[in-house]
Coordinates of N, CA and C in Angstrom, one line a residue:
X3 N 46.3 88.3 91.7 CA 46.2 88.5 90.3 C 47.4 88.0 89.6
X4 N 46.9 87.8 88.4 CA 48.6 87.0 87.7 C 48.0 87.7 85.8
X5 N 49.2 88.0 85.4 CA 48.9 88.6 83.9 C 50.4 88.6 82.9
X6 N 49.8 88.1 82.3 CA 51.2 88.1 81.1 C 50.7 88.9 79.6
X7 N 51.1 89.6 79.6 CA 50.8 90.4 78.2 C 52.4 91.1 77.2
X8 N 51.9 91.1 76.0 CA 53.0 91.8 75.0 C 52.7 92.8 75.1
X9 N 53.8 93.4 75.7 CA 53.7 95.2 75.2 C 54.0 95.6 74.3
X10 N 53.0 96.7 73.8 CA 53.6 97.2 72.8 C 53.7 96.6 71.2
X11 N 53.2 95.5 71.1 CA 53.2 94.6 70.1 C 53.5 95.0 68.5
X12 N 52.8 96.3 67.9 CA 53.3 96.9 66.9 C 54.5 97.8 66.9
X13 N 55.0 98.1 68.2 CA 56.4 99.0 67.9 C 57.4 98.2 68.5
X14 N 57.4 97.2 69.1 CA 58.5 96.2 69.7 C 57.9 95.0 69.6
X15 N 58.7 94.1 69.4 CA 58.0 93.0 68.7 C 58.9 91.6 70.4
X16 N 57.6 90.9 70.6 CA 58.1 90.3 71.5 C 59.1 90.9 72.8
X17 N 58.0 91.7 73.5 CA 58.3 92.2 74.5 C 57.1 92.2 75.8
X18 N 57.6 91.0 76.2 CA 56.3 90.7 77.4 C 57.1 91.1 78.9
X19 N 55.7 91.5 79.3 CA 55.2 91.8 81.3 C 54.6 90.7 81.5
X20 N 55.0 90.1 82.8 CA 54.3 89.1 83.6 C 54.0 90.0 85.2
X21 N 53.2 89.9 85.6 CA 53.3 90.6 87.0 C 52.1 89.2 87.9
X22 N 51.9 89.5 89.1 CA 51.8 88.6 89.8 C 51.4 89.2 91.4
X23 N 50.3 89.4 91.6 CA 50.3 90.0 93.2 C 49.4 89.0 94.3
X24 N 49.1 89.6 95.4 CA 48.2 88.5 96.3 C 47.9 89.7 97.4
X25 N 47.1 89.9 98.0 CA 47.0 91.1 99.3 C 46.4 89.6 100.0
X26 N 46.3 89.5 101.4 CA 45.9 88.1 101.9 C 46.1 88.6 103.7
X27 N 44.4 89.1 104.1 CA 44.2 89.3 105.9 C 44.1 88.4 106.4
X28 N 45.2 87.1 107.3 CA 45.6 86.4 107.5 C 45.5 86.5 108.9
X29 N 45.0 86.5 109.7 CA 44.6 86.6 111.5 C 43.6 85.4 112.1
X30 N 44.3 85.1 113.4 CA 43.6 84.4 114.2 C 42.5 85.1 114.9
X31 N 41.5 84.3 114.2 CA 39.9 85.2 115.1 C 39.7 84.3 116.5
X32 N 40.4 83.0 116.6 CA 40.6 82.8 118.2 C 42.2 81.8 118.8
X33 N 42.8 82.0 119.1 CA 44.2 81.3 119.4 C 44.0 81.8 120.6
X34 N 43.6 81.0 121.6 CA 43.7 81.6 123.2 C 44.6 80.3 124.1
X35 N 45.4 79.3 123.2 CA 46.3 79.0 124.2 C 47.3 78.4 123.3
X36 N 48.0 79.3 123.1 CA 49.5 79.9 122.1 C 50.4 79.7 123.5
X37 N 51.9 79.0 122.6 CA 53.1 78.9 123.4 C 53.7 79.7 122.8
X38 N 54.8 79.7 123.7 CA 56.1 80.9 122.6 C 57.1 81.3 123.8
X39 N 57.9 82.1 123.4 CA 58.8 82.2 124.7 C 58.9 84.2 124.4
X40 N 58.9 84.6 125.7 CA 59.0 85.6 126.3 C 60.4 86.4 125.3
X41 N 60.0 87.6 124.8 CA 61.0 88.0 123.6 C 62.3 88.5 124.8
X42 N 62.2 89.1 126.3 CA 62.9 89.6 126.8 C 63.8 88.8 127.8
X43 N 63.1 87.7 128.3 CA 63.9 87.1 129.3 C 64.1 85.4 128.5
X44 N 63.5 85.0 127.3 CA 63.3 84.1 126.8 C 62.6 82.7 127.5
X45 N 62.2 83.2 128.6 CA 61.3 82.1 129.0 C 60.0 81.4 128.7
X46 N 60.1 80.6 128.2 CA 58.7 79.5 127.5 C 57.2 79.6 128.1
X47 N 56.5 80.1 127.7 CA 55.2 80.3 128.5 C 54.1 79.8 127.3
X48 N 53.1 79.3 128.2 CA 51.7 78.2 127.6 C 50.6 79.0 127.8
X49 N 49.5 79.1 127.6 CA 48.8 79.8 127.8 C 48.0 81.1 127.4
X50 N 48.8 81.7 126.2 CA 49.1 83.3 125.8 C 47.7 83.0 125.0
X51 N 47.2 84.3 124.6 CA 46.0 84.5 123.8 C 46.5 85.4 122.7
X52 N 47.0 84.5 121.5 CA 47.3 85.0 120.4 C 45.6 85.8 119.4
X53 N 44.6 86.0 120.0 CA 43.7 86.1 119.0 C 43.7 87.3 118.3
X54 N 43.5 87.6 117.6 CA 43.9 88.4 116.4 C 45.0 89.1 115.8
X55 N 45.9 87.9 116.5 CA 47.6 88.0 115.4 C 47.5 87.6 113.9
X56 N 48.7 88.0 113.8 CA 48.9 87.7 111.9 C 49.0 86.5 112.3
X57 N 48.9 85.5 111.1 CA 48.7 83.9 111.1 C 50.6 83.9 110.4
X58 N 51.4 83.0 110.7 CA 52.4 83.2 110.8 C 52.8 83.2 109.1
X59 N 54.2 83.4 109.1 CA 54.3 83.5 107.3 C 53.1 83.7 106.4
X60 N 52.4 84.8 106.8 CA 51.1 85.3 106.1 C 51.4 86.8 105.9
X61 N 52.3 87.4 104.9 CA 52.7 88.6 104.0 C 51.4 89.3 103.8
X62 N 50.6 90.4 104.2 CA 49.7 91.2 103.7 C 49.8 91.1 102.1
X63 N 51.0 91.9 102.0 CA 51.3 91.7 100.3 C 52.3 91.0 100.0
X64 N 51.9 90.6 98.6 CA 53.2 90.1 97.6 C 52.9 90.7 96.3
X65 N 54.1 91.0 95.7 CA 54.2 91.1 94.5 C 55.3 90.8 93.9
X66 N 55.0 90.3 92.4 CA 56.4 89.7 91.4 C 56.1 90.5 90.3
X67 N 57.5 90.6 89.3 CA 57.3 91.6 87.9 C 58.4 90.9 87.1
X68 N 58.1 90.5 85.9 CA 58.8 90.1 85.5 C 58.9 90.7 83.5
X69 N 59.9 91.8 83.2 CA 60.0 92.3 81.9 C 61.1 91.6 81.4
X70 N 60.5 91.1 79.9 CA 61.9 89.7 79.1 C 61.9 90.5 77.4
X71 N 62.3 90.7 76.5 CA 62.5 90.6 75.4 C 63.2 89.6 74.9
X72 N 62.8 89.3 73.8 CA 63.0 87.9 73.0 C 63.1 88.1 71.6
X73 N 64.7 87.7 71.0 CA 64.6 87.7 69.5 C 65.2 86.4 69.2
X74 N 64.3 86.4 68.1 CA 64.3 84.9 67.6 C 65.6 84.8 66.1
X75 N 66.0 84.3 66.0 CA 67.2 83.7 64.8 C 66.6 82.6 64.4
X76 N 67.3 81.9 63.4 CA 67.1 81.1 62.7 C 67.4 79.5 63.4
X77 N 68.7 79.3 64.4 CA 69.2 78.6 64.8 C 69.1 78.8 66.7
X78 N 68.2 79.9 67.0 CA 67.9 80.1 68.3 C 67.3 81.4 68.6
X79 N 67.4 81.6 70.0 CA 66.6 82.7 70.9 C 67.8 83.4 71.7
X80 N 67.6 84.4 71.6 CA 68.5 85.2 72.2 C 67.3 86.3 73.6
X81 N 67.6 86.2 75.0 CA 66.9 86.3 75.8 C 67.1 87.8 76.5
X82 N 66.8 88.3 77.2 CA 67.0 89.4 78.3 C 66.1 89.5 79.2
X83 N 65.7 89.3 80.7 CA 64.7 89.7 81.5 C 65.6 90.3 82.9
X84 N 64.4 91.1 83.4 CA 64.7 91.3 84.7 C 63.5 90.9 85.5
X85 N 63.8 90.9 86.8 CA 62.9 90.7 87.7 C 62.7 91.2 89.2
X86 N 61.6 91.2 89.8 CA 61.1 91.8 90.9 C 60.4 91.1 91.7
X87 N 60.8 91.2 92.8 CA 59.9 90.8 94.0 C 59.7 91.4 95.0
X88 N 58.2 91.4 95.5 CA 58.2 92.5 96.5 C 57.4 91.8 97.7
X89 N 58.0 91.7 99.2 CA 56.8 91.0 100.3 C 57.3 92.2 101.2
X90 N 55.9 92.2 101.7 CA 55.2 93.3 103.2 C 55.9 93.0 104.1
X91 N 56.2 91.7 104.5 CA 56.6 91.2 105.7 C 55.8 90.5 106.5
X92 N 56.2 89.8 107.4 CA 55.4 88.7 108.1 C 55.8 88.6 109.5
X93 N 55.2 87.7 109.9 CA 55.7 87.2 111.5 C 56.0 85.6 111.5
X94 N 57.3 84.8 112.0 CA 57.3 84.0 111.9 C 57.0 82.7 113.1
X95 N 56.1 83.5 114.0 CA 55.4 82.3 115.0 C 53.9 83.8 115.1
X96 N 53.4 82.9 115.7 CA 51.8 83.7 115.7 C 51.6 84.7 117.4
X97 N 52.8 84.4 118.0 CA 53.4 85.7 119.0 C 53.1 86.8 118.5
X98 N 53.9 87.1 117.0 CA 53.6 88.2 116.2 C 54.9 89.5 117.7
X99 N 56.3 88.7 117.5 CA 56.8 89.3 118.4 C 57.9 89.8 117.5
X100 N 58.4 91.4 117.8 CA 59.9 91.9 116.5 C 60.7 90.4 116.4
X101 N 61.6 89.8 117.8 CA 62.7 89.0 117.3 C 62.4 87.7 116.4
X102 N 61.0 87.5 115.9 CA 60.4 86.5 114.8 C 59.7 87.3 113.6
X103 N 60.4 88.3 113.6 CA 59.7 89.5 112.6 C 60.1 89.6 110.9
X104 N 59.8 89.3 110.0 CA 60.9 89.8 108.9 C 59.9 90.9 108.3
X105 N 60.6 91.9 108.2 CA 60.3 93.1 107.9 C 60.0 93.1 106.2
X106 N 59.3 93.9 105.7 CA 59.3 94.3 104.0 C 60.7 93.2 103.5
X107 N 60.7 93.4 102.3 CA 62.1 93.4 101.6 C 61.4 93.4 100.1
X108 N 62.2 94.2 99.0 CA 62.3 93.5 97.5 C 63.5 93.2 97.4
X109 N 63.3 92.0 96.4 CA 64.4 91.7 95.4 C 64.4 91.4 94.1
X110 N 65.7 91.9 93.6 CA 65.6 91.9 91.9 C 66.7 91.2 91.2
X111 N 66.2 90.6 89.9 CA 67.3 89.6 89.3 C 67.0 90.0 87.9
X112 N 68.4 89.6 87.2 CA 68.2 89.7 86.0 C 69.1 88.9 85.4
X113 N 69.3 88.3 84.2 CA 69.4 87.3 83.1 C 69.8 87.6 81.7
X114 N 70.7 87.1 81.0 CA 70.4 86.9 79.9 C 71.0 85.9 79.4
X115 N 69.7 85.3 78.4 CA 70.3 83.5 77.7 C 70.4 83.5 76.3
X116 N 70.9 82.0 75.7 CA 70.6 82.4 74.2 C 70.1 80.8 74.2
X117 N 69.1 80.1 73.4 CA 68.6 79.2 73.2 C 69.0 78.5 72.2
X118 N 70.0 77.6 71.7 CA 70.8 77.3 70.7 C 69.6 75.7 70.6
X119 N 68.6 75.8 69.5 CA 68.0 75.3 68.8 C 68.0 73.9 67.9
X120 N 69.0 73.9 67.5 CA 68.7 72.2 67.2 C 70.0 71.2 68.7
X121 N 70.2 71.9 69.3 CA 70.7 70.8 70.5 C 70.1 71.2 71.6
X122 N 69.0 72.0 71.8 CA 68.4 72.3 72.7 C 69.0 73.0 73.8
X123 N 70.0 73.5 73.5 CA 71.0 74.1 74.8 C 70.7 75.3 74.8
X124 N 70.8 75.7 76.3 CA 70.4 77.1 76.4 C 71.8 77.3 77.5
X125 N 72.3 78.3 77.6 CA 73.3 79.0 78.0 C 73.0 80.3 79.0
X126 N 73.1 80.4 79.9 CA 72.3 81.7 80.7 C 73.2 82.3 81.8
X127 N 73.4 83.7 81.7 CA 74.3 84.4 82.7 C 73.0 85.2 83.9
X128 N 73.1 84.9 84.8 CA 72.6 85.5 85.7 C 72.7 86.3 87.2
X129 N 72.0 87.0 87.0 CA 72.5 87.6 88.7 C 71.1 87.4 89.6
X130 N 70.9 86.5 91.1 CA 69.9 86.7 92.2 C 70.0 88.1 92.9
X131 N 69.1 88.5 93.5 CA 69.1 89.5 94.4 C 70.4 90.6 94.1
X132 N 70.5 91.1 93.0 CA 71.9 91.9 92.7 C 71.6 93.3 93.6
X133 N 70.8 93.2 93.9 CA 70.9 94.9 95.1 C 71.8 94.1 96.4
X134 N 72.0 92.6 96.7 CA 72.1 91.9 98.1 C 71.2 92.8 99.0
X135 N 69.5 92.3 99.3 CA 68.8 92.7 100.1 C 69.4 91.5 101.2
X136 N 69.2 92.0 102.5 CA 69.2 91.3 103.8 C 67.7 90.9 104.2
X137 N 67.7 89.7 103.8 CA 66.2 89.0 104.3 C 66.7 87.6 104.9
X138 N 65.4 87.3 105.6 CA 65.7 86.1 106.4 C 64.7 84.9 105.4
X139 N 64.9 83.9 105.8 CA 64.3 82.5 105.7 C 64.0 81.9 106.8
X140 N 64.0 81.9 107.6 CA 63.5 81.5 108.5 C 64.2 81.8 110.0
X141 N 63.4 81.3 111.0 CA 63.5 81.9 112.4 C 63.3 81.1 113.5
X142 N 63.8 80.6 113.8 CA 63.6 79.6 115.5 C 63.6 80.1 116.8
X143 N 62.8 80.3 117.4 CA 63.2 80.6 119.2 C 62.9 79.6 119.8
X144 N 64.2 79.5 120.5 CA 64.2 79.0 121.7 C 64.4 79.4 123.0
X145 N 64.6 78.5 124.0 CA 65.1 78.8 125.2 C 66.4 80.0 125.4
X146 N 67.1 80.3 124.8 CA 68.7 80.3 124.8 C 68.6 82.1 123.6
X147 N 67.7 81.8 122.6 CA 67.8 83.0 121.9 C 67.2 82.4 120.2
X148 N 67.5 83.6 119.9 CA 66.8 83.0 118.2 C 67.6 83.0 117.6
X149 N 67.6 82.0 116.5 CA 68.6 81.6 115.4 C 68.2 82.1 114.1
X150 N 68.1 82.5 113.4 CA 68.2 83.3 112.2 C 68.7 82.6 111.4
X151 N 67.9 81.9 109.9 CA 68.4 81.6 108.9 C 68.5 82.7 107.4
X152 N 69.4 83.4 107.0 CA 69.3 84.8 106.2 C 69.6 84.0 104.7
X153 N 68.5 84.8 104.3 CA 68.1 84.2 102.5 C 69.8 84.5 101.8
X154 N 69.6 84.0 100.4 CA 71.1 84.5 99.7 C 71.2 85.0 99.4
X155 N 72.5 85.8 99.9 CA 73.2 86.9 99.0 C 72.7 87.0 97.3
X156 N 73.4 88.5 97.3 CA 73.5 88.7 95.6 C 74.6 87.8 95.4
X157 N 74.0 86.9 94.0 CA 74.2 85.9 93.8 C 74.5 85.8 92.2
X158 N 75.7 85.2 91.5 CA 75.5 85.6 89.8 C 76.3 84.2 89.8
X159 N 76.1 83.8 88.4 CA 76.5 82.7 87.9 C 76.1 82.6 86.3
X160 N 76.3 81.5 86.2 CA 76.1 80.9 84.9 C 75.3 79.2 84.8
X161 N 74.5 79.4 83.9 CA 73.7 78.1 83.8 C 73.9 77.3 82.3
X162 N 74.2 76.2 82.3 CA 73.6 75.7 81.3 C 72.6 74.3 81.2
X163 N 72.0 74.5 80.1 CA 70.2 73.9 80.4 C 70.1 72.9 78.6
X164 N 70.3 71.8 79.3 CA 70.2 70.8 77.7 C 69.0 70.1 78.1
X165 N 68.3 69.9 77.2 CA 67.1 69.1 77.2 C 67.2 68.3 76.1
X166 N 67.5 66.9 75.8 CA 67.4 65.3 75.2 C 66.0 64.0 75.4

């Protein structure tokens, strides 16, 4: 589902929700000759009958939320949002084994810009993932062990955004 609505419209004036979800049963109804390597001794084996694993990077759930208020001036926009993300977790090969596992995670960010109007500049302080959740991006096994790519830290900066 996806929905953007003003809340509240007569007691707060420009104050929108965006939300954003997906539920998605994602399983192999036949994979009967799956490779992958052995999570304990790491040895490479052909053969395996993955059928009725999760289909890999296939999250049961997702959800996103996104609350912004917006006041407008004469000469610009003055911004505030936060945000939310939420995933179930997944498997990252169709083993469907813990050491390719990434478990639940949310993450939350928030913002605020000002939209300076006849030069089109927008100016914006922000923070990614300000709780710093520990999540991965990705996952390789091999022979030797798995390598672990870990998403970004809480993350803050500053943006600026001209459009000519």
């Amino acid at each position: 589902f996806d929905i953007t609505a003003q809340l509240l419209p007569s007691v707060i004036d420009d104050l929108v929700v965006t939300l954003g979800g997906a539920y998605l049963n994602a399983e192999f109804t036949k994979f009967t000759d799956g490779s992958g390597f052995d999570e304990t001794t790491g040895v490479f084996s052909a053969g395996n009958d993955f059928s009725g694993n999760d289909i890999s990077r296939s999250p049961k759930v997702t959800f996103t939320g996104t609350l912004s208020k917006t006041w407008f001036y004469d000469n610009g926009e003055f911004e505030i949002a936060g945000d939310y993300y939420y995933n179930s977790g997944f498997f990252y090969t169709a083993q469907n084994v813990k050491s390719a596992e990434q478990e639940s995670y949310d993450l939350v960010g928030a913002r605020i810009s000002y939209l300076y109007t006849p030069w089109q500049l927008r100016g914006t302080l922000f923070g990614n993932n300000i709780l710093d959740e520990k999540y991965t991006i990705g996952v390789l096994q091999a022979d030797f062990g798995t390598n672990i790519s870990l998403g970004s830290p809480a993350t803050y900066g500053v943006k600026l955004k001209w459009e000519f």
